[in-house]
Amino acid sequence: MAACVGGDDDAWTELERRHGRAVQLVVLHVLDERRAEATGPDLTELPTVTARVWERVRRNGGGALRVWAGGQLAAYLAVLARREAERHVEDETPAAALVAHLPTPVFLTRDPALGERIAEKLEATLARLGPRASTFVRLRQRGLSLADVAATLGQPQPAVQEDLARVAERLAEVQGGETALAWRVQLDAATPMERVRVAVRTEDDGAFRRGRTVAEAAWRRMRERALRERVGWEPGPLQDAHSVAAFVDGSMRGSERAHAEGHLTTCVRSVDAVATLVLDLHGIRALRGREGLPDVSALAAACLATTRFRLAATLAKAADMTRPEAAPLFRLASAGRALQVGSAPRGEDSRVVSTRIPSDDEAPIVALEALVRGDARAAHRAIDDHAAKQTVGLRLRLLAGASGPDLGEARAIAERVSEMTSPDPGLGVDAMMVRALPEGRALPWESLTERLRDVVRDAMRFALSRL
């Protein structure tokens, strides 16, 4: 950093080489949030905005680096990149925030009018619950998972889960009906077993389905209003880029951190800055190990790993299709996008070459595509005993069997996984959800969709490892 501040051009070149993709990824996140239509952001803006970011960092002899006081440089540059990219699009439509939950389940009606009346009452209830609860909910609205919220605030995950569960109970009281568990799902405070029970009941119980439909619509409406509202900074320790970065990367400690945590509960703008950095850093970490890929492919892979499927599909379409990683990335992005919107995109060339018996390397993608289009039998056939030796293959075999073709085998796999000392985290959740199913009941589409969104990441890693 001293060399950059001292005007060493070689040092600046090295800085941009090391952090260039991370800056590009954050810029893409902003363009996707602010400018994207149904097909994704316009990639032609990327070079212009990225150049603006580096001009901002270089300005005044590297003034931005002079005030950096340690911590993770990637986090600090991510804050600077987002702020500069947001300035670039500040006259455009306010951010359409990232989805903080699964797409509307197919058994629910997505009608904003259904939640309009109750949303105002629920908002008033949230305002009365206090700053701590409001901060938790705002972080969820911004897209953070339960684990993210706990890690960001330095709180034990069970304690945060209990707090969110209490919020869910209060919202359910205001709405009326048996909707507490539905609200726990919305707030990511439900266990995997509870999520399965909610999905099953949504399919089977008309009254519960109607109540959950209203809760879903009200949550979306509250979220849209909250995140489109322009809010200013409250005076405090989380206004500058370095402080936000230090808070999120953990380098801020002691009384300074305690002061910042208190400030976070009083400043909505700070909550948003912290939340977006957490999500940006998830993507930046997913870039690791992709140095051998071209920029566009590495960026697409990072977006796949963080379930930004629309952006991943846009990038994958721009890749050089003669390269070996291009087709797998495109197929996985298309599958992820179909999961995100509820059906396969129309008018797209899938670029899929059909084979009666997929190779071991191709089998996970073939099985995933089959499950996405609702063909569980084809997915089950694609994963033979050899393919099931890989974690991603076993996950797909389990989910395919649990979707109807072989419920007995799926239950047996789930029981076997539950006895493992430390199974793969994703596989462990898959098994818990299968074990929670009533006897003879197939996995609901809502639950399958949730797990497949997670499987995409494993399938991408497997595909790239085979190149």
Coordinates of C-alpha atoms in Angstrom, one line a residue:
M1 CA 0.0 0.0 0.0
A2 CA 2.9 2.3 0.8
A3 CA 4.2 1.9 -2.7
C4 CA 0.8 2.7 -4.3
V5 CA 0.5 5.8 -2.1
G6 CA 4.0 6.7 -3.1
G7 CA 3.0 6.8 -6.8
D8 CA 4.6 3.5 -7.9
D9 CA 2.8 2.5 -11.1
D10 CA 3.9 -1.1 -10.8
A11 CA 2.3 -1.3 -7.4
W12 CA -0.9 0.0 -8.7
T13 CA -0.9 -2.5 -11.5
E14 CA -0.4 -5.3 -9.0
L15 CA -3.2 -4.0 -6.8
E16 CA -5.6 -4.0 -9.7
R17 CA -4.4 -7.5 -10.7
R18 CA -5.1 -8.9 -7.3
H19 CA -8.4 -7.2 -6.7
G20 CA -9.7 -6.5 -10.2
R21 CA -12.2 -9.3 -10.3
A22 CA -13.5 -8.6 -6.9
V23 CA -14.2 -5.0 -7.9
Q24 CA -15.8 -6.1 -11.1
L25 CA -18.0 -8.5 -9.1
V26 CA -19.2 -5.8 -6.8
V27 CA -20.0 -3.5 -9.7
L28 CA -22.0 -6.3 -11.3
H29 CA -23.9 -6.8 -8.1
V30 CA -24.9 -3.1 -8.2
L31 CA -25.8 -3.2 -11.9
D32 CA -27.9 -6.3 -11.3
E33 CA -29.7 -4.7 -8.4
R34 CA -30.3 -1.3 -10.0
R35 CA -30.5 -1.8 -13.8
A36 CA -31.4 -5.3 -14.5
E37 CA -34.5 -6.2 -16.4
A38 CA -35.8 -9.8 -16.6
T39 CA -32.8 -10.8 -18.7
G40 CA -30.1 -9.4 -16.5
P41 CA -27.9 -6.3 -16.4
D42 CA -26.2 -4.7 -19.4
L43 CA -22.6 -5.9 -19.3
T44 CA -21.4 -3.1 -21.6
E45 CA -21.5 -0.8 -18.5
L46 CA -19.0 -2.9 -16.6
P47 CA -15.7 -1.5 -18.0
T48 CA -16.9 2.1 -17.5
V49 CA -18.0 1.7 -13.9
T50 CA -15.0 -0.4 -13.0
A51 CA -12.7 2.3 -14.4
R52 CA -14.5 4.9 -12.2
V53 CA -13.9 2.8 -9.1
W54 CA -10.1 2.6 -9.7
E55 CA -10.1 6.3 -10.5
R56 CA -11.8 7.0 -7.2
V57 CA -9.2 4.8 -5.4
R58 CA -6.2 6.6 -7.2
R59 CA -7.6 10.1 -6.6
N60 CA -5.5 12.5 -4.6
G61 CA -2.5 10.4 -4.7
G62 CA -4.3 7.3 -3.4
G63 CA -6.1 9.2 -0.7
A64 CA -8.5 6.3 -0.2
L65 CA -5.6 4.0 0.7
R66 CA -4.0 6.6 3.0
V67 CA -7.0 6.3 5.4
W68 CA -7.1 2.6 5.3
A69 CA -6.0 1.4 8.8
G70 CA -5.8 -2.3 8.3
G71 CA -8.2 -5.3 8.2
Q72 CA -9.1 -7.0 5.0
L73 CA -8.3 -4.8 2.0
A74 CA -10.8 -6.8 -0.1
A75 CA -13.6 -5.7 2.2
Y76 CA -12.5 -2.0 2.1
L77 CA -12.2 -2.0 -1.7
A78 CA -15.7 -3.7 -1.9
V79 CA -17.2 -0.8 0.1
L80 CA -15.5 1.8 -2.2
A81 CA -16.6 -0.1 -5.3
R82 CA -20.2 -0.3 -4.3
R83 CA -20.4 3.3 -3.3
E84 CA -18.9 4.4 -6.6
A85 CA -21.1 2.1 -8.6
E86 CA -24.1 3.4 -6.8
R87 CA -23.1 6.9 -7.5
H88 CA -22.9 6.0 -11.2
V89 CA -26.5 4.8 -11.2
E90 CA -27.9 7.1 -8.5
D91 CA -30.3 8.8 -10.9
E92 CA -31.8 5.5 -11.9
T93 CA -34.6 3.5 -10.3
P94 CA -33.8 2.6 -6.6
A95 CA -32.4 -0.8 -5.9
A96 CA -34.6 -3.8 -6.5
A97 CA -33.1 -5.7 -3.6
L98 CA -31.9 -9.2 -3.8
V99 CA -34.4 -12.0 -2.9
A100 CA -34.0 -12.8 0.7
H101 CA -36.0 -16.0 0.6
L102 CA -37.1 -18.7 -1.8
P103 CA -39.3 -17.7 -4.8
T104 CA -43.0 -17.8 -4.1
P105 CA -43.9 -21.5 -3.8
V106 CA -46.0 -22.7 -6.7
F107 CA -48.9 -23.5 -4.5
L108 CA -49.2 -19.8 -3.4
T109 CA -50.7 -17.0 -5.4
R110 CA -48.3 -14.2 -6.0
D111 CA -50.7 -11.2 -5.7
P112 CA -49.3 -8.1 -4.1
A113 CA -52.8 -6.8 -3.4
L114 CA -53.4 -9.7 -0.9
G115 CA -50.8 -8.3 1.5
E116 CA -51.4 -4.6 1.1
R117 CA -53.9 -4.1 3.9
I118 CA -52.1 -6.2 6.5
A119 CA -48.6 -4.9 5.6
E120 CA -49.2 -1.5 7.3
K121 CA -50.4 -3.2 10.5
L122 CA -47.3 -5.5 10.4
E123 CA -45.0 -2.6 9.8
A124 CA -46.4 -0.8 12.8
T125 CA -45.9 -3.9 14.9
L126 CA -42.3 -4.2 13.8
A127 CA -41.7 -0.6 14.8
R128 CA -42.9 -1.3 18.3
L129 CA -40.7 -4.4 18.8
G130 CA -37.6 -2.3 19.4
P131 CA -34.4 -1.5 17.6
R132 CA -32.8 -5.0 18.1
A133 CA -35.7 -6.8 16.4
S134 CA -36.0 -4.2 13.7
T135 CA -32.3 -4.6 12.9
F136 CA -32.6 -8.4 12.6
V137 CA -35.6 -8.0 10.3
R138 CA -33.9 -5.4 8.2
L139 CA -30.9 -7.7 7.7
R140 CA -33.3 -10.4 6.6
Q141 CA -35.0 -8.1 4.2
R142 CA -31.6 -7.3 2.7
G143 CA -30.9 -10.9 2.0
L144 CA -28.9 -12.2 5.0
S145 CA -29.5 -15.7 6.2
L146 CA -29.9 -16.6 9.9
A147 CA -26.3 -17.6 10.0
D148 CA -25.2 -14.3 8.3
V149 CA -27.2 -12.2 10.8
A150 CA -25.7 -14.0 13.8
A151 CA -22.1 -13.8 12.4
T152 CA -22.5 -10.2 11.5
L153 CA -23.7 -9.1 14.9
G154 CA -21.4 -11.4 16.8
Q155 CA -24.4 -13.2 18.4
P156 CA -25.0 -16.9 19.0
Q157 CA -27.1 -18.3 16.2
P158 CA -29.6 -20.0 18.6
A159 CA -30.2 -16.6 20.3
V160 CA -30.8 -14.8 17.0
Q161 CA -33.1 -17.7 16.0
E162 CA -35.1 -17.3 19.2
D163 CA -35.4 -13.5 18.7
L164 CA -36.7 -14.0 15.1
A165 CA -39.1 -16.7 16.2
R166 CA -40.6 -14.2 18.7
V167 CA -40.9 -11.7 15.9
A168 CA -42.7 -14.3 13.9
E169 CA -45.1 -15.1 16.7
R170 CA -46.0 -11.4 17.0
L171 CA -46.5 -10.9 13.3
A172 CA -48.8 -14.0 13.3
E173 CA -50.8 -12.6 16.1
V174 CA -51.5 -9.4 14.1
Q175 CA -52.3 -11.3 10.9
G176 CA -54.4 -13.9 12.7
G177 CA -54.8 -17.6 12.0
E178 CA -52.1 -20.3 12.3
T179 CA -49.4 -18.5 10.5
A180 CA -46.5 -18.4 13.1
L181 CA -44.6 -21.2 11.4
A182 CA -45.1 -19.6 8.0
W183 CA -43.6 -16.4 9.4
R184 CA -40.7 -18.3 10.9
V185 CA -40.0 -19.6 7.4
Q186 CA -40.0 -16.1 6.0
L187 CA -37.6 -14.9 8.7
D188 CA -35.3 -18.0 8.3
A189 CA -36.0 -18.9 11.9
A190 CA -37.5 -22.4 11.0
T191 CA -35.5 -25.6 11.2
P192 CA -35.2 -27.8 8.1
M193 CA -37.8 -30.2 9.6
E194 CA -40.2 -27.3 10.2
R195 CA -39.7 -26.0 6.7
V196 CA -40.7 -29.4 5.3
R197 CA -43.8 -29.5 7.5
V198 CA -44.8 -26.0 6.3
A199 CA -44.3 -27.1 2.7
V200 CA -46.4 -30.3 3.2
R201 CA -49.2 -28.4 5.0
T202 CA -49.2 -25.7 2.3
E203 CA -50.0 -28.4 -0.3
D204 CA -52.6 -30.2 1.8
D205 CA -54.4 -27.5 3.9
G206 CA -56.4 -24.9 2.0
A207 CA -56.9 -22.6 5.0
F208 CA -53.2 -22.7 5.9
R209 CA -52.3 -22.1 2.3
R210 CA -54.5 -19.0 2.2
G211 CA -53.0 -17.6 5.4
R212 CA -49.5 -18.2 4.1
T213 CA -50.3 -16.6 0.8
V214 CA -51.2 -13.4 2.6
A215 CA -48.1 -13.6 4.8
E216 CA -45.9 -14.1 1.7
A217 CA -47.5 -11.1 0.0
A218 CA -47.3 -8.9 3.1
W219 CA -43.6 -9.7 3.6
R220 CA -42.8 -8.9 0.0
R221 CA -44.7 -5.6 0.2
M222 CA -43.0 -4.6 3.5
R223 CA -39.7 -5.5 2.0
E224 CA -40.2 -3.5 -1.2
R225 CA -41.3 -0.4 0.7
A226 CA -38.5 -0.7 3.3
L227 CA -35.7 -1.1 0.7
R228 CA -36.9 1.5 -1.7
E229 CA -37.2 4.2 0.9
R230 CA -34.3 6.6 0.7
V231 CA -32.7 7.0 4.1
G232 CA -29.8 9.1 5.4
W233 CA -26.9 8.4 7.7
E234 CA -27.3 8.9 11.4
P235 CA -24.2 10.3 13.0
G236 CA -22.0 7.5 14.3
P237 CA -19.1 5.2 13.8
L238 CA -20.3 3.3 10.7
Q239 CA -20.4 6.1 8.2
D240 CA -17.0 5.8 6.6
A241 CA -16.0 3.0 4.3
H242 CA -13.1 1.8 6.5
S243 CA -15.4 1.4 9.6
V244 CA -18.0 -0.6 7.7
A245 CA -15.3 -2.9 6.3
A246 CA -13.7 -3.3 9.7
F247 CA -17.0 -4.1 11.3
V248 CA -17.9 -6.8 8.8
D249 CA -14.4 -8.4 8.4
G250 CA -14.0 -8.6 12.2
S251 CA -11.0 -6.4 12.6
M252 CA -13.0 -3.9 14.7
R253 CA -12.9 -5.0 18.3
G254 CA -13.5 -4.1 21.9
S255 CA -15.2 -0.9 22.9
E256 CA -15.1 0.4 19.3
R257 CA -17.1 -2.6 18.1
A258 CA -19.6 -2.4 21.0
H259 CA -20.2 1.3 20.1
A260 CA -20.7 0.3 16.4
E261 CA -23.1 -2.5 17.3
G262 CA -25.2 0.1 19.3
H263 CA -25.1 2.5 16.4
L264 CA -26.3 -0.2 14.0
T265 CA -29.6 -0.5 15.8
T266 CA -30.3 3.2 15.3
C267 CA -29.1 3.8 11.7
V268 CA -31.0 2.0 8.9
R269 CA -28.4 3.2 6.3
S270 CA -25.6 1.5 8.3
V271 CA -27.6 -1.7 8.4
D272 CA -27.9 -1.6 4.6
A273 CA -24.2 -0.9 4.2
V274 CA -23.3 -3.8 6.4
A275 CA -25.7 -6.2 4.8
T276 CA -24.6 -5.4 1.2
L277 CA -21.0 -5.8 2.2
V278 CA -21.7 -9.2 3.8
L279 CA -23.3 -10.4 0.5
D280 CA -20.6 -8.8 -1.7
L281 CA -17.9 -10.7 0.4
H282 CA -19.7 -14.0 -0.1
G283 CA -19.2 -13.5 -3.8
I284 CA -15.6 -12.4 -3.5
R285 CA -14.8 -15.5 -1.5
A286 CA -16.3 -17.6 -4.2
L287 CA -13.8 -16.2 -6.7
R288 CA -11.0 -18.0 -4.9
G289 CA -9.5 -20.9 -6.8
R290 CA -10.8 -19.6 -10.2
E291 CA -7.6 -17.9 -11.3
G292 CA -7.2 -20.2 -14.3
L293 CA -10.6 -19.2 -15.7
P294 CA -11.2 -16.1 -17.9
D295 CA -12.8 -13.2 -16.1
V296 CA -16.3 -13.7 -17.4
S297 CA -16.3 -17.4 -16.4
A298 CA -14.8 -16.8 -13.0
L299 CA -17.5 -14.1 -12.3
A300 CA -20.2 -16.4 -13.5
A301 CA -19.0 -19.2 -11.2
A302 CA -19.0 -16.8 -8.2
C303 CA -22.5 -15.8 -9.0
L304 CA -23.6 -19.4 -9.2
A305 CA -22.0 -20.1 -5.9
T306 CA -24.0 -17.3 -4.2
T307 CA -27.3 -18.1 -6.0
R308 CA -27.3 -14.9 -8.1
F309 CA -28.6 -17.0 -11.0
R310 CA -29.9 -14.2 -13.2
L311 CA -26.5 -12.5 -13.2
A312 CA -24.8 -15.9 -13.6
A313 CA -26.9 -16.6 -16.7
T314 CA -26.1 -13.2 -18.2
L315 CA -22.4 -13.7 -17.7
A316 CA -22.4 -17.3 -18.9
K317 CA -24.1 -16.3 -22.2
A318 CA -21.3 -13.8 -22.7
A319 CA -18.6 -16.5 -22.2
D320 CA -16.5 -18.0 -25.0
M321 CA -18.5 -21.2 -25.7
T322 CA -15.4 -22.9 -27.2
R323 CA -13.9 -23.1 -23.7
P324 CA -14.5 -26.3 -21.7
E325 CA -16.1 -24.5 -18.7
A326 CA -18.5 -22.4 -20.7
A327 CA -21.2 -25.0 -21.4
P328 CA -21.4 -26.4 -17.9
L329 CA -21.6 -22.9 -16.4
F330 CA -24.4 -22.0 -18.9
R331 CA -26.4 -25.1 -18.2
L332 CA -26.1 -24.7 -14.4
A333 CA -27.0 -21.0 -14.7
S334 CA -30.1 -21.8 -16.8
A335 CA -31.1 -24.5 -14.3
G336 CA -30.6 -22.0 -11.4
R337 CA -32.6 -19.3 -13.3
A338 CA -35.4 -21.7 -13.8
L339 CA -35.5 -22.5 -10.1
Q340 CA -35.5 -18.7 -9.4
V341 CA -38.4 -17.8 -11.7
G342 CA -40.4 -21.0 -11.2
S343 CA -40.1 -22.3 -14.8
A344 CA -37.4 -22.6 -17.5
P345 CA -36.8 -19.4 -19.4
R346 CA -38.5 -19.3 -22.7
G347 CA -36.8 -18.6 -26.0
E348 CA -33.4 -19.7 -24.7
D349 CA -31.1 -22.0 -26.5
S350 CA -30.2 -24.5 -23.8
R351 CA -27.1 -25.6 -25.6
V352 CA -27.6 -29.0 -24.0
V353 CA -26.4 -32.1 -25.9
S354 CA -28.7 -35.0 -25.0
T355 CA -27.2 -38.3 -24.2
R356 CA -29.0 -41.5 -23.3
I357 CA -26.4 -42.4 -20.7
P358 CA -24.6 -39.4 -19.3
S359 CA -20.9 -39.6 -18.5
D360 CA -19.8 -39.6 -14.9
D361 CA -18.7 -36.0 -15.3
E362 CA -22.0 -34.9 -16.8
A363 CA -24.3 -37.0 -14.6
P364 CA -24.9 -34.3 -11.9
I365 CA -25.8 -31.6 -14.4
V366 CA -28.1 -34.0 -16.3
A367 CA -29.8 -35.0 -13.0
L368 CA -30.1 -31.4 -11.8
E369 CA -31.7 -30.4 -15.1
A370 CA -34.1 -33.3 -15.0
L371 CA -35.2 -32.4 -11.4
V372 CA -35.7 -28.8 -12.4
R373 CA -38.1 -29.7 -15.2
G374 CA -39.9 -32.1 -12.9
D375 CA -38.6 -35.4 -14.3
A376 CA -37.5 -37.2 -11.1
R377 CA -37.2 -40.6 -12.7
A378 CA -34.8 -39.3 -15.3
A379 CA -32.8 -37.7 -12.6
H380 CA -32.7 -40.9 -10.6
R381 CA -31.5 -42.9 -13.6
A382 CA -28.7 -40.4 -14.3
I383 CA -27.0 -41.0 -10.9
D384 CA -25.8 -44.5 -10.8
D385 CA -23.9 -46.1 -7.9
H386 CA -20.6 -44.8 -9.2
A387 CA -21.8 -41.2 -9.5
A388 CA -23.4 -41.4 -6.1
K389 CA -19.9 -41.9 -4.5
Q390 CA -19.4 -38.1 -5.0
T391 CA -21.2 -35.9 -2.5
V392 CA -23.1 -34.0 -5.2
G393 CA -24.1 -37.3 -6.8
L394 CA -25.4 -38.6 -3.5
R395 CA -27.3 -35.4 -2.8
L396 CA -29.0 -35.6 -6.2
R397 CA -29.7 -39.4 -5.8
L398 CA -31.3 -38.7 -2.4
L399 CA -33.4 -35.8 -3.7
A400 CA -34.4 -37.6 -6.8
G401 CA -35.5 -40.7 -4.9
A402 CA -37.4 -38.6 -2.3
S403 CA -39.3 -36.9 -5.2
G404 CA -41.1 -40.1 -6.0
P405 CA -39.1 -42.8 -7.8
D406 CA -37.7 -44.5 -4.8
L407 CA -38.9 -43.2 -1.4
G408 CA -37.5 -46.3 0.4
E409 CA -34.0 -45.8 -0.9
A410 CA -34.2 -42.1 -0.2
R411 CA -35.2 -42.8 3.4
A412 CA -32.4 -45.3 3.8
I413 CA -29.8 -42.8 2.4
A414 CA -31.1 -40.2 4.8
E415 CA -30.8 -42.5 7.8
R416 CA -27.3 -43.4 6.8
V417 CA -26.3 -39.8 6.5
S418 CA -27.8 -39.0 9.9
E419 CA -25.4 -41.6 11.4
M420 CA -22.3 -40.0 9.9
T421 CA -20.1 -38.1 12.4
S422 CA -19.7 -35.0 10.2
P423 CA -21.5 -35.2 6.9
D424 CA -21.3 -32.5 4.2
P425 CA -23.5 -29.6 5.5
G426 CA -25.7 -29.5 2.5
L427 CA -26.1 -33.3 2.4
G428 CA -26.9 -33.2 6.2
V429 CA -29.8 -30.7 5.6
D430 CA -31.1 -32.8 2.6
A431 CA -31.2 -35.8 4.9
M432 CA -33.0 -34.0 7.7
M433 CA -35.7 -32.8 5.4
V434 CA -36.2 -36.3 3.9
R435 CA -36.4 -37.8 7.4
A436 CA -39.0 -35.2 8.3
L437 CA -41.4 -36.4 5.6
P438 CA -44.5 -38.3 6.6
E439 CA -44.2 -42.0 5.7
G440 CA -44.9 -42.5 2.0
R441 CA -44.9 -38.8 1.2
A442 CA -42.7 -37.4 -1.6
L443 CA -40.6 -34.3 -1.1
P444 CA -42.8 -31.2 -1.8
W445 CA -41.8 -29.1 -4.8
E446 CA -41.1 -26.2 -2.5
S447 CA -38.6 -28.2 -0.4
L448 CA -37.0 -29.7 -3.5
T449 CA -36.5 -26.3 -5.0
E450 CA -34.9 -25.0 -1.9
R451 CA -32.4 -27.9 -1.8
L452 CA -31.6 -27.7 -5.6
R453 CA -30.7 -24.0 -5.3
D454 CA -28.1 -25.2 -2.8
V455 CA -27.0 -28.2 -4.9
V456 CA -26.2 -25.9 -7.9
R457 CA -23.1 -24.7 -6.0
D458 CA -21.8 -28.2 -5.5
A459 CA -22.6 -29.2 -9.1
M460 CA -20.6 -26.2 -10.3
R461 CA -17.6 -27.0 -8.2
F462 CA -17.7 -30.7 -9.3
A463 CA -18.0 -29.7 -13.0
L464 CA -15.0 -27.3 -12.8
S465 CA -12.9 -29.8 -10.9
R466 CA -13.3 -32.2 -13.9
L467 CA -11.9 -29.8 -16.5

